[in-house]
Structures are given as structure tokens and as C-alpha cells.
Amino acid sequence: MNSPDLPIRAEFVYDPAALELGYTGQTLYVNVETGAVEARPVTEEMKRTFVGGRGFDLWLLWQAVHDATRWSDPENEIVISSGPCGGITQYPGSGKSIAATISPLTDIVIDSNAGGHFGPYLKFAGWDALELQGNATEEVIVLINGASGRVQLLAAPPDCPTDTHALGHWLNARFAESENERELLSFVTAGKGSEHSYMGCLNFSLYDRKRRDLRYKQAGRGGIGTVLRHKRIKALVVRARPFKGDSNQPADIDQLKATGAEMHREIARWDPVQNRMRSRGTAYLVQTMDDYDLLPVMNFQYGQHPDTPQINGDVWEQRYTQNLPDGCWYGCTVACAHAVDNYEVRTGPYAGTQVIVDGPEYETVAGVGSNCGIFDPDTILEINFYCDTYGIDTISFGTSLAFVMECYEAGILDRTMTGGLDLTFGNSAAALDLLHQIAQGEGFGLLFGKGVRKMKAHFAEHFGAEPAFLEDIGMEAKGLEYSEYLTKESLAQQGGYGLTNKGAQHDEAWLIFMDQINNQIPSFEDKAEALHYFPMWRTWFSLCGFCKLPWNDVVDPKNAEAEEPAKIPHHVENYVEIFSGVTGREVTADDLISMSESVYNFQRVFNLRLGKGRREHDAIPYRSAGPVTEAEYHSRQARYDRQLKEWLGLDPEAMGVDEKLAAHRAYRMEQYEKLIDAVYARRGWSADGIPSPETLRRLGIDYPEVLAVVKAQLPE
Amino acid sequence: MITINQRDELPWQAGMTVQEILDTMSYTFPRVIVSIDGVVVPHDKYAVTPVPDDADVRVIHLMAGG
């Protein structure tokens, strides 16, 4: 590895630990402000209770911060960990990194995961997790060199770029000794957009052997990139030691090979006739969501649009280049990570250059596309490229843009307030101008970059907007912008967004089809059970370093014969085998849920510790539950009128639209409150959403400091 | 009358097939399990399997997430 001529501010020499049963047994602490660097042990208690990944992130972050810590405080950390199964190559989707910090958008803990190579490479450099603390006084690069056993805090020179695609090339040119060594390097970066907004994302690099170039996967949610840039960290650089399929030193490599081979056969057999992830990636969902009236259109007002075929999976399949299955970690046969090569940038500082655009994935297409009334694939690619290189979360950007576009069309905003931007739905040029403003930290973009919650407050205070209307249409929960699904007709998914730890992100629970289409969970108790099981199940992926997609995006039809097909039981069994095969811990499917339950409840208590995490914080915007405007009502009038008859015994013929809207609102919000009651009861929480001491004891997280937080919140 | 997923109703017509029901309901997602009165219909029989009047049709989409 090259030793670039950069000033060394701190150096730590270590003995890269050999992995054993998926763990290195130590975590790395780096304070970019003081230069302190330490190795910290991973205890058996940590492994048993917090497993790894998000669990380690939360445990380490809990030790680092105070009750009053906010995102910008020096004690706030970014913690990154993969998990014990991260880095195996026998089973698809086993290369995830999970990052956590206190979020600038929500003021509570955010966790967000990404593909790419960093998490596994961190392990192959000797570390189960990385803690970054302090706010540096100059621009720095953190180098973790597993080959030489050195951690260095380097001063970044003035010519070091900030935007991800340029910075990646700069880092490769300085750190990689040879083309082959590039494959052993991975970076975490953000961009200029992260510096001026609260919706900054982290980009996790992978070196693409076929393209001989860098690509990036994003830990997008909650502003972790914002925290990275606030710490003045330009980049994290990890250099892995050479590794093989057994570098995790698993307990039973034969088990991993056997379970993995069966899954690879299943993918090869069924993906081509099911979702075609290998050719279209997650963008396959665009048309499906539209077909079922679930695609967000014009700020979640509607679920379908006649122009959706212009941006659906068939279009992206034509635009993706190379037409090869394309994974973000070795051995992944789902291979959904597609890209458009040689895209010529049309606007902004990189106009005229040719770049790789990773994706676009479903959330990006729906978020910056249909939800903003933009049905032009080139605009979506342009926004995707700039969001990534500027370090901006495409979901928060898209949902925030949809919000201001509706505000503009509703007369809440005008050109005098937007700095001249005509933010009507579908205005691609204005959308890109706004994106560039965020990166420059100027104009309306500076306010926009703070996200929907802060814009709502600003519009009400300074622009005379009606606060209640803004609360109805501003699609955020806990301060985090909604990801891209319409939930009006799925009470369970309203809970899937509202009754989360981190805010409105669907990776805890995605129950729309089970609920709205299949009608498999009709009662409150059914929904509560689903809102217990699925969030716990999905949390488990983030403890171990797994991607969720191989669980349920390709499935042998024999699954139809299972007792609970929605759980994909034969895939759950795969994960039992893989976890045991790596760690040597004999576990059952129920044990996996118990692991998650401990971490999930710990995160809830963490929110309480930071002053949130109660029932009032699980509120949702009304548009998530029902129609806000007359236009929305009229767009689905037959459905809404029928519901008034069936649900409430009302005669819609005798009612005005205002009365109908009011009747829907009262009923739907009452249903949501009843859902909260049922879910809290199922999770072992009080009516105010606080985990009971009994629940904490049952889960083995009744540490004195955890119990103290809960007891302080409960009535005497 | 045919009941879909214990909630939605469709008027029955003579000769109606499973595929026609899927088309009428705009059920385009490929990974579904269809049963008629508790009996699962194989995927390759949708176009030729008739649905009797008063049938309890379940169309379970194996879509568990974004």
C-alpha cells in the first residue's frame, strides 16, 4: 500500500486479530479531535446480547453519549459494524455494513445500512466495529491498514475533493499501490451536500472488477453523512488483508456451503420468472406499486400515474449497462446492484463529464420521480448521481421535494420565498437547481436541506402557512422523511412507519400486501402480531450483516405449502443454519427473534434517554392514514364513499366533501390509536410506549442504567 | 358472487377462470398463491381453472417488502 505524503496527526500500531467464529474480538475507537486511538475488547456479553452490527453500534454509542447529547456535539459518534456473518461469501447478501449515530433530523438514534465492501473489510483488517468520536479541527482522513496493522489519522490536503465520485478517484490514486490492491480498499465518504443539509448520507465504496472502477452503496437515512462532515472527516479508508471464503473462520464451513448452494439454485431457478432482480434490481417494484395504487405520486396524494411506464423496471433494464448480474458483495447471486455507465452529466459542476450512476433503485425512482411528478429517466439519473456524489439521501430529498412542490402549488410558497424557483410538480430543472443549492449551501436549498419537519416550522412561522395543513401533508415521522410507499389503505403499514424506533423507514416492517391486498391480518391483534414479528425479524438482518433481499425477493413456490408463507419459513431456516454455521451457537428461529427483541427494546430505551420514544413521538401525518384534500377524495371517490357506508353506516349521497373528509379522518385516526394500544401491549410496553422493567428483564437488558431510564419515565 | 380474500366481491360469470379474476383485480405481481375453497391452484393452471359461483378465492401475494 502506498504511503501518501500526508501529515500524520495520530498513529496506532496494532496486531490485526485473526477472526474466530465471525468475530475479531475487538473494536476500534478513534477520536478525530484528540487523536486518541484505542482497541477495545468485545466481551462475551456483547456477543450474546447485542450480537453485532446494529447491536454493537447501539451499545457502543450508549456508552459514548450523554442524555443531552445532540448530533453536532463532539461526544456523538458514528459507529459502523457489519456483524458476525458479514463477509461470508457462501450465502447471498452477506456484506452489509450498519452505521448509527444521533441524527440531525430526528435527535434520536438513527441506524442505516449499506452494501459495499467497507464493513467486511473492517473485519478483515481486524475490527468488529469502528467508533468515530470528536469534531476535528481540520479536514482529516482515517486510515485503517489491516496489512501493516496501523491506524492513522491523516490531515487531508486542500486539494482533497469532498464529493464522493471525485474523492474516490483521489483516494485510489494515493493509497492503492497497484490495480490489484484497489480490490482490497474500501472508502466511506459523503459530499458537499452533507455539509449544508441534515439529510447527508454515507457512501460505501466497492471496487468493481468488471468496470475497473469504484461504485458506491448508500447508508442513506437520517443524516449520518451530515455528522461525518461535521466531524470534518473527508473519508474513512480501510485496507483489508487478503481474504477467502473462510476468512470468518466459521464453525462449520460445510454447512455454509450446503445452505448457500441450495439458495443459489433457488435464485437461479426462480428469479428469472419472478422479480428479475438480477436484471432489473429493485426498480421492478415501480410498476407493481403503480398497479396496486401504492406508488407515491405528487407528495403521496395518489397511488398511480399514467406516465409510470416511462420510469418502470423495463425502462431501467434497457438503461442498465453491461446487462450482467451485479452484486455489491462477493457471492451474492441476487445481484441487484445495477448501474448506468458513461452517463454524461448535464448540469452543475460536473456537467460534461461521464460517470457511473449506481442504480437507480426503487426508492430513488419513486422518491425523486413519481412523487415529484417527474417521469423523465434522465432527470432521475441526474438527481441520483448528484445526490450520491453530494452525499444526500435520495429518499429524504425526494420526499422533501414532493412536500415543497405541493406547498408551491397550494400557494403556501411562491417565487419570492423560493429564490425564484418554480417548484411546480414535474419541474426537473428546478429540482436540479435546488439540489445544487444544497451542495453550495445557498438560497432556498439551505432551508430545504434541513428536511420536512424544520421546513414545516419555518413555513408556519415566516410564511404564514396554516400549521395544521403542513402537519397533514408533510410526510415525516419523528423527523425522518417517509420512504416511498402509500399507506392510506393499510393500517398495519401506517404502524410500520409510525411505530418504529428510527422514524418513517420501511426496513422495520413492510406489511402493505399482507394487510391491504391479502387481508391476512384483519384484526388489531393480527396487525399487532405482525408489527411485533416482522420488525424483530428484519432487525436481525442488521445485527448479523445480512441484506434483507434474499429473504423474500425470490422464493421457491413450494413456500405456498408452508403454514405461514409470509415468513418464508424455509429461508428463515437457512438463516438459522448460517448463523449457527458461522458462530457455532446452536439457535432456533425463535432465538433469532429474541436476539432482535433485546436490541430493539434497547433502542427504544435509548430514545427515551434522549427525551423521545413516547407515544406522542409515534404520531404520523394524516396523509399517511387518509385523504387530506378534496382532490384526493375525488380521485378515489368510489372507494371512499363505499368505506363510509361499510365502516360507518353513513350515506355519502347526503354528505358534502368536507363532511366526508372529516368522517374519514375521525375514523382512521381512531383506528391508528387503537393499533398503537394493541402493538404496545404485544411488545410489552406501557400505554405510553415505555418498555416495562419486566420486559427488559425478560430480554436480559435490565442493566442498572437502562432500568433507571425506564423507571424515571413510568408513573410511581 | 365470488369473494376475494374474504373481503372483495366479484360478480360470477359462467366459465370464469382464475386468470380472469387476476386480470380483473389487476393482480399483476407474479408471486401469488391462489386457492379456491381451500385448494391451491397450480401456477400453470390459472388460465384453464374455472371458478365456481360462491367460491372463496384467496390470492396471497408473497410480497413482504421493500
Coordinates of N, CA, C and O in Angstrom, one line a residue, chain A residues 402-454:
Chain A
A402 N -41.1 16.7 -2.9 CA -42.5 16.5 -3.1 C -43.4 17.4 -2.2 O -44.4 18.0 -2.6
F403 N -42.9 17.5 -0.9 CA -43.6 18.4 0.0 C -43.6 19.9 -0.4 O -44.6 20.5 -0.4
V404 N -42.4 20.4 -0.8 CA -42.4 21.8 -1.2 C -43.1 22.0 -2.5 O -43.6 23.1 -2.7
M405 N -43.1 21.0 -3.4 CA -43.9 21.2 -4.6 C -45.4 21.3 -4.3 O -46.0 22.1 -5.0
E406 N -45.8 20.5 -3.4 CA -47.3 20.6 -3.1 C -47.5 22.0 -2.4 O -48.5 22.7 -2.7
C407 N -46.6 22.4 -1.5 CA -46.8 23.7 -0.9 C -46.8 24.8 -2.0 O -47.5 25.8 -1.9
Y408 N -45.9 24.7 -2.9 CA -45.9 25.7 -4.0 C -47.2 25.7 -4.8 O -47.7 26.8 -5.0
E409 N -47.7 24.6 -5.1 CA -48.9 24.5 -5.9 C -50.1 24.9 -5.1 O -51.1 25.4 -5.6
A410 N -50.0 24.8 -3.7 CA -51.1 25.2 -2.9 C -51.0 26.7 -2.5 O -51.9 27.2 -1.8
G411 N -50.0 27.4 -3.0 CA -49.9 28.8 -2.7 C -49.2 29.1 -1.4 O -49.2 30.3 -1.0
I412 N -48.7 28.1 -0.7 CA -48.0 28.4 0.5 C -46.7 29.0 0.2 O -46.2 29.9 1.0
L413 N -46.1 28.6 -0.9 CA -44.8 29.1 -1.3 C -45.0 29.8 -2.6 O -45.8 29.4 -3.4
D414 N -44.2 30.9 -2.9 CA -44.1 31.4 -4.2 C -42.7 31.8 -4.5 O -41.8 31.5 -3.7
R415 N -42.5 32.3 -5.7 CA -41.1 32.5 -6.1 C -40.3 33.5 -5.2 O -39.1 33.3 -5.1
T416 N -41.0 34.4 -4.5 CA -40.2 35.3 -3.6 C -39.7 34.5 -2.4 O -38.7 34.9 -1.8
M417 N -40.3 33.4 -2.1 CA -39.8 32.6 -1.0 C -38.8 31.5 -1.4 O -38.0 31.1 -0.6
T418 N -38.9 31.1 -2.6 CA -38.0 30.0 -3.1 C -36.8 30.5 -3.8 O -36.0 29.8 -4.4
G419 N -36.6 31.9 -3.8 CA -35.5 32.4 -4.5 C -35.6 32.3 -6.0 O -34.6 32.2 -6.7
G420 N -36.9 32.4 -6.5 CA -37.1 32.3 -7.9 C -37.4 31.0 -8.5 O -37.7 30.8 -9.7
L421 N -37.3 29.9 -7.7 CA -37.5 28.6 -8.2 C -39.0 28.3 -8.4 O -39.8 28.6 -7.5
D422 N -39.4 27.9 -9.6 CA -40.7 27.5 -9.9 C -40.9 26.0 -9.5 O -40.6 25.1 -10.3
L423 N -41.4 25.7 -8.3 CA -41.4 24.4 -7.8 C -42.7 23.7 -8.1 O -43.2 23.0 -7.2
T424 N -43.2 23.8 -9.3 CA -44.4 23.0 -9.6 C -44.0 21.5 -9.8 O -42.8 21.2 -10.2
F425 N -44.9 20.7 -9.6 CA -44.7 19.2 -9.8 C -44.2 19.0 -11.2 O -44.7 19.6 -12.2
G426 N -43.2 18.2 -11.3 CA -42.6 17.8 -12.7 C -41.6 18.8 -13.2 O -41.0 18.5 -14.2
N427 N -41.2 19.8 -12.5 CA -40.2 20.8 -13.0 C -38.8 20.2 -12.7 O -38.2 20.5 -11.6
S428 N -38.3 19.5 -13.6 CA -37.0 18.9 -13.4 C -35.8 19.9 -13.2 O -35.0 19.7 -12.4
A429 N -35.9 20.9 -14.0 CA -34.8 21.9 -13.9 C -34.8 22.6 -12.5 O -33.7 22.7 -11.9
A430 N -35.9 22.9 -12.0 CA -36.0 23.5 -10.6 C -35.5 22.5 -9.6 O -34.8 22.8 -8.6
A431 N -35.8 21.2 -9.8 CA -35.4 20.2 -8.8 C -33.9 20.1 -8.8 O -33.3 20.0 -7.7
L432 N -33.3 20.2 -10.0 CA -31.8 20.1 -10.0 C -31.2 21.4 -9.5 O -30.1 21.3 -8.8
D433 N -31.8 22.5 -9.8 CA -31.2 23.8 -9.2 C -31.2 23.7 -7.7 O -30.3 24.1 -7.1
L434 N -32.3 23.2 -7.2 CA -32.4 23.1 -5.7 C -31.3 22.2 -5.1 O -30.7 22.5 -4.1
L435 N -31.1 21.1 -5.8 CA -30.1 20.1 -5.4 C -28.7 20.8 -5.4 O -27.9 20.6 -4.4
H436 N -28.4 21.5 -6.4 CA -27.1 22.2 -6.4 C -27.0 23.3 -5.4 O -25.9 23.5 -4.8
Q437 N -28.2 23.9 -5.1 CA -28.2 24.9 -4.0 C -27.8 24.3 -2.7 O -27.1 24.9 -1.8
I438 N -28.3 23.1 -2.4 CA -28.0 22.4 -1.2 C -26.5 22.2 -1.0 O -25.9 22.5 0.0
A439 N -25.9 21.7 -2.1 CA -24.4 21.5 -2.1 C -23.6 22.8 -1.9 O -22.6 22.8 -1.3
Q440 N -24.1 23.9 -2.4 CA -23.4 25.1 -2.3 C -23.8 25.8 -0.9 O -23.2 26.8 -0.6
G441 N -24.8 25.3 -0.3 CA -25.2 25.9 1.0 C -25.8 27.3 0.8 O -25.5 28.2 1.5
E442 N -26.6 27.4 -0.2 CA -27.1 28.8 -0.6 C -28.6 28.7 -0.9 O -29.2 27.7 -1.3
G443 N -29.2 29.9 -0.9 CA -30.6 30.0 -1.4 C -31.6 29.2 -0.6 O -31.4 28.8 0.6
F444 N -32.7 28.9 -1.3 CA -33.7 28.1 -0.7 C -33.2 26.7 -0.3 O -33.7 26.0 0.6
G445 N -32.2 26.2 -1.0 CA -31.6 24.9 -0.7 C -31.1 24.8 0.7 O -31.1 23.7 1.3
L446 N -30.7 25.9 1.3 CA -30.2 25.8 2.6 C -31.3 25.5 3.6 O -31.1 24.6 4.5
L447 N -32.4 26.1 3.5 CA -33.6 25.7 4.3 C -34.1 24.3 4.0 O -34.4 23.5 4.8
F448 N -34.2 24.1 2.7 CA -34.8 22.8 2.2 C -34.0 21.6 2.8 O -34.5 20.6 3.2
G449 N -32.7 21.8 2.8 CA -31.8 20.7 3.3 C -32.0 20.3 4.8 O -31.5 19.3 5.2
K450 N -32.7 21.1 5.5 CA -33.0 20.8 6.9 C -34.1 19.8 7.0 O -34.4 19.3 8.2
G451 N -34.8 19.5 5.9 CA -35.8 18.5 6.0 C -37.2 19.0 6.2 O -37.5 20.1 6.5
V452 N -38.2 18.1 6.1 CA -39.6 18.4 6.1 C -40.0 19.0 7.5 O -40.7 20.0 7.5
R453 N -39.6 18.4 8.6 CA -40.0 18.9 9.9 C -39.6 20.4 10.1 O -40.4 21.2 10.5
K454 N -38.4 20.7 9.8 CA -37.9 22.1 10.1 C -38.5 23.0 9.0 O -38.8 24.2 9.4

